[in-house]
Coordinates of C-alpha atoms in Angstrom, one line a residue:
Chain A
X1 CA -43.5 131.2 -143.1
X2 CA -46.8 131.3 -144.9
X3 CA -49.4 133.9 -143.4
X4 CA -52.1 131.1 -143.4
X5 CA -51.0 127.4 -142.6
X6 CA -53.3 124.5 -143.2
X7 CA -52.6 120.8 -143.2
X8 CA -53.2 119.4 -146.7
X9 CA -54.3 116.1 -145.4
X10 CA -55.9 114.0 -146.7
X11 CA -58.3 113.6 -143.5
X12 CA -60.3 110.4 -143.9
X13 CA -63.2 109.8 -141.3
X14 CA -66.2 107.5 -141.3
X15 CA -69.7 108.9 -142.1
X16 CA -71.4 110.5 -139.3
X17 CA -68.4 111.4 -137.5
X18 CA -67.6 115.1 -136.3
X19 CA -64.9 116.6 -138.5
X20 CA -62.5 119.3 -137.3
X21 CA -60.5 121.3 -139.9
X22 CA -58.1 123.8 -138.7
X23 CA -55.8 126.7 -139.9
X24 CA -53.3 128.9 -138.1
X25 CA -52.4 132.4 -139.2
X26 CA -49.6 134.7 -138.3
X27 CA -50.8 138.2 -139.0
X28 CA -52.6 139.6 -135.9
X29 CA -54.2 142.3 -138.2
X30 CA -56.5 139.7 -139.9
X31 CA -60.2 140.5 -139.1
X32 CA -62.1 138.4 -141.6
X33 CA -62.0 134.7 -141.7
X34 CA -63.7 132.6 -144.4
X35 CA -64.0 128.8 -145.2
X36 CA -64.4 127.8 -148.7
X37 CA -65.2 124.4 -150.1
X38 CA -63.9 123.0 -153.4
X39 CA -65.1 119.9 -155.0
X40 CA -62.8 118.1 -157.4
X41 CA -62.5 120.0 -160.8
X42 CA -64.7 122.9 -159.6
X43 CA -64.1 126.4 -158.4
X44 CA -64.2 127.0 -154.6
X45 CA -67.5 128.2 -152.9
X46 CA -67.9 130.2 -149.9
X47 CA -69.2 128.1 -146.9
X48 CA -68.9 130.7 -144.0
X49 CA -67.3 133.8 -142.9
X50 CA -66.7 135.2 -139.4
X51 CA -65.6 138.6 -138.3
X52 CA -63.2 138.8 -135.3
X53 CA -63.3 136.2 -132.7
X54 CA -66.1 133.7 -131.7
X55 CA -68.5 131.1 -133.3
X56 CA -70.6 131.1 -136.1
X57 CA -73.1 128.1 -136.7
X58 CA -74.9 127.3 -140.1
X59 CA -76.7 123.9 -140.1
X60 CA -74.1 121.2 -139.6
X61 CA -71.2 123.7 -139.9
X62 CA -69.7 125.7 -137.2
X63 CA -66.8 128.1 -137.7
X64 CA -64.7 129.1 -134.9
X65 CA -62.0 131.9 -134.5
X66 CA -59.6 132.2 -131.5
X67 CA -57.7 135.4 -132.2
X68 CA -55.6 134.9 -129.1
X69 CA -54.1 131.8 -130.4
X70 CA -54.4 132.7 -134.1
X71 CA -56.4 129.5 -134.7
X72 CA -59.2 129.1 -137.1
X73 CA -61.6 125.9 -137.1
X74 CA -64.3 124.5 -139.0
X75 CA -66.5 121.8 -137.6
X76 CA -68.8 119.6 -139.5
X77 CA -71.4 117.6 -137.5
X78 CA -72.9 114.2 -138.9
X79 CA -70.5 114.3 -141.8
X80 CA -71.8 112.9 -145.2
X81 CA -70.0 111.4 -148.1
X82 CA -71.1 114.6 -150.1
X83 CA -68.9 116.6 -147.7
X84 CA -65.9 115.0 -149.3
X85 CA -64.0 118.0 -150.8
X86 CA -61.1 120.2 -150.2
X87 CA -61.7 122.9 -147.6
X88 CA -59.9 126.2 -147.8
X89 CA -59.4 128.8 -145.0
X90 CA -58.8 132.3 -146.0
X91 CA -58.1 135.3 -144.0
X92 CA -58.1 139.2 -144.7
X93 CA -57.9 142.6 -143.1
X94 CA -59.3 145.9 -144.1
X95 CA -57.0 148.2 -145.7
X96 CA -56.8 149.8 -149.2
X97 CA -55.5 146.6 -150.7
X98 CA -58.0 144.1 -149.0
X99 CA -57.4 140.7 -150.5
X100 CA -57.8 137.2 -149.3
X101 CA -54.7 135.3 -147.9
X102 CA -55.4 131.6 -148.5
X103 CA -54.5 128.4 -146.7
X104 CA -53.3 125.5 -149.0
X105 CA -56.5 123.5 -148.3
X106 CA -57.3 120.3 -146.5
X107 CA -58.6 117.3 -148.6
X108 CA -61.4 115.7 -146.6
X109 CA -62.7 112.2 -147.4
X110 CA -65.8 110.9 -145.7
X111 CA -66.1 107.1 -146.1
X112 CA -69.6 105.5 -146.4
Chain B
X1 CA -73.7 127.3 -160.6
X2 CA -71.8 130.6 -159.4
X3 CA -72.9 132.6 -162.5
X4 CA -69.2 133.3 -163.3
X5 CA -68.1 131.9 -166.7
X6 CA -64.6 131.1 -167.9
X7 CA -63.4 130.1 -171.5
X8 CA -61.9 127.8 -172.5
X9 CA -62.2 124.9 -170.1
X10 CA -59.0 123.4 -171.2
X11 CA -56.1 124.7 -172.9
X12 CA -53.0 122.7 -174.2
X13 CA -50.0 124.7 -175.5
X14 CA -46.3 124.6 -175.8
X15 CA -43.5 126.5 -173.9
X16 CA -42.8 129.9 -175.2
X17 CA -46.4 130.5 -176.5
X18 CA -49.0 133.0 -175.4
X19 CA -52.6 132.4 -174.4
X20 CA -55.5 134.3 -173.2
X21 CA -58.1 133.3 -170.8
X22 CA -61.4 135.0 -170.6
X23 CA -64.0 135.7 -167.7
X24 CA -67.3 136.9 -167.4
X25 CA -68.4 137.9 -164.0
X26 CA -71.8 137.4 -162.4
X27 CA -74.4 140.1 -163.6
X28 CA -73.9 143.2 -161.6
X29 CA -70.4 142.3 -160.0
X30 CA -67.9 145.1 -160.5
X31 CA -64.8 143.2 -159.2
X32 CA -62.9 140.4 -160.9
X33 CA -60.1 138.3 -159.4
X34 CA -57.7 136.0 -161.0
X35 CA -56.1 133.0 -159.3
X36 CA -53.6 130.3 -160.0
X37 CA -53.9 126.9 -158.4
X38 CA -51.2 124.4 -158.7
X39 CA -50.7 121.1 -156.7
X40 CA -47.7 122.4 -154.7
X41 CA -48.7 126.2 -154.3
X42 CA -52.4 126.0 -153.5
X43 CA -54.5 129.0 -154.4
X44 CA -52.4 132.0 -155.3
X45 CA -54.1 135.4 -155.8
X46 CA -52.8 137.1 -159.0
X47 CA -54.7 140.4 -159.5
X48 CA -58.0 142.1 -159.0
X49 CA -59.8 144.6 -161.2
X50 CA -62.7 146.9 -160.0
X51 CA -64.8 148.6 -162.5
X52 CA -62.1 148.6 -165.2
X53 CA -59.2 149.6 -162.9
X54 CA -56.5 147.6 -161.2
X55 CA -57.3 147.5 -157.6
X56 CA -54.8 145.0 -156.0
X57 CA -51.8 142.9 -157.2
X58 CA -50.7 139.6 -155.9
X59 CA -48.1 137.2 -156.9
X60 CA -48.3 137.9 -160.6
X61 CA -45.3 137.5 -162.8
X62 CA -44.3 140.1 -165.4
X63 CA -45.1 137.7 -168.2
X64 CA -48.7 137.8 -167.1
X65 CA -51.1 140.6 -167.6
X66 CA -54.8 141.2 -167.3
X67 CA -57.4 143.8 -168.0
X68 CA -61.0 144.3 -167.5
X69 CA -63.2 145.8 -170.2
X70 CA -66.1 148.3 -170.2
X71 CA -68.6 145.4 -170.2
X72 CA -66.7 144.0 -167.1
X73 CA -65.6 141.0 -168.6
X74 CA -61.8 140.3 -168.1
X75 CA -58.9 138.6 -169.8
X76 CA -55.7 137.3 -168.5
X77 CA -52.9 137.2 -170.9
X78 CA -50.0 134.6 -170.2
X79 CA -46.9 134.9 -172.3
X80 CA -43.5 133.1 -172.9
X81 CA -45.2 130.2 -171.2
X82 CA -43.1 127.8 -169.1
X83 CA -43.8 124.3 -167.9
X84 CA -44.4 125.5 -164.5
X85 CA -47.3 127.7 -165.6
X86 CA -49.4 124.6 -166.1
X87 CA -52.0 125.1 -163.5
X88 CA -55.8 125.7 -162.9
X89 CA -56.6 129.5 -163.4
X90 CA -59.7 130.5 -161.6
X91 CA -61.6 133.9 -162.1
X92 CA -63.9 135.1 -159.2
X93 CA -66.1 138.1 -159.0
X94 CA -67.7 140.2 -156.2
X95 CA -70.2 143.0 -156.0
X96 CA -67.9 145.7 -154.8
X97 CA -64.2 146.4 -154.4
X98 CA -63.5 143.6 -152.1
X99 CA -63.7 145.0 -148.5
X100 CA -65.1 143.3 -145.6
X101 CA -67.6 140.7 -146.2
X102 CA -67.7 141.0 -150.1
X103 CA -68.1 137.5 -151.1
X104 CA -66.1 136.2 -154.0
X105 CA -67.9 133.8 -156.4
X106 CA -65.6 131.6 -158.5
X107 CA -65.9 130.3 -162.0
X108 CA -65.2 126.6 -163.1
X109 CA -61.5 127.4 -164.0
X110 CA -59.4 127.0 -167.1
X111 CA -56.9 124.0 -166.9
X112 CA -53.7 125.2 -168.7
X113 CA -51.3 122.5 -169.8
X114 CA -47.9 123.7 -171.2
X115 CA -45.9 120.9 -172.9

């Protein structure tokens, strides 16, 4: 079992819809949770990060962490065709070998 | 543009050969990370260097090695190449050693094709 699981999709939704992207993780020691966006043929770029449980909002994006169920979510409101990309979740915990554990990424397609 | 540069963009080589991928981190960043991304494996962490020293090791094969030079650029050496090594190789950099919210900035990647 991978430490961070993510449905690869693709997830196809119409423009303007609310998108929900999700990951589950198995290691209860994870404290940091990130969402990266990767456009085709480009490197990933950090969208949002959260520490521990709760919600974090940035414009049209909301990241949510539920540590009790080990569930990570990214919501995109008023989705745009430019949001079409692969979204990767990543988790980490603080120790001397801090490193990100990555999900496989979900391909999102926003149809005009 | 993340400020991380990688060369070459594309590399086509044959099985059994050796290649070197190069990465220049963002100005001021001390850590460099190497990742492999293939269709069936997702993004796999290979290795991290911090200020010239190896800091963390992931799923890096013994045929692969890396180093970080005094000017902080890094090279990833892949030897005895196999068909399965065909992938996108990303370099990322961050300001510090990678703890907490130290953001990783990714380069554009090197696409390696082994024939």
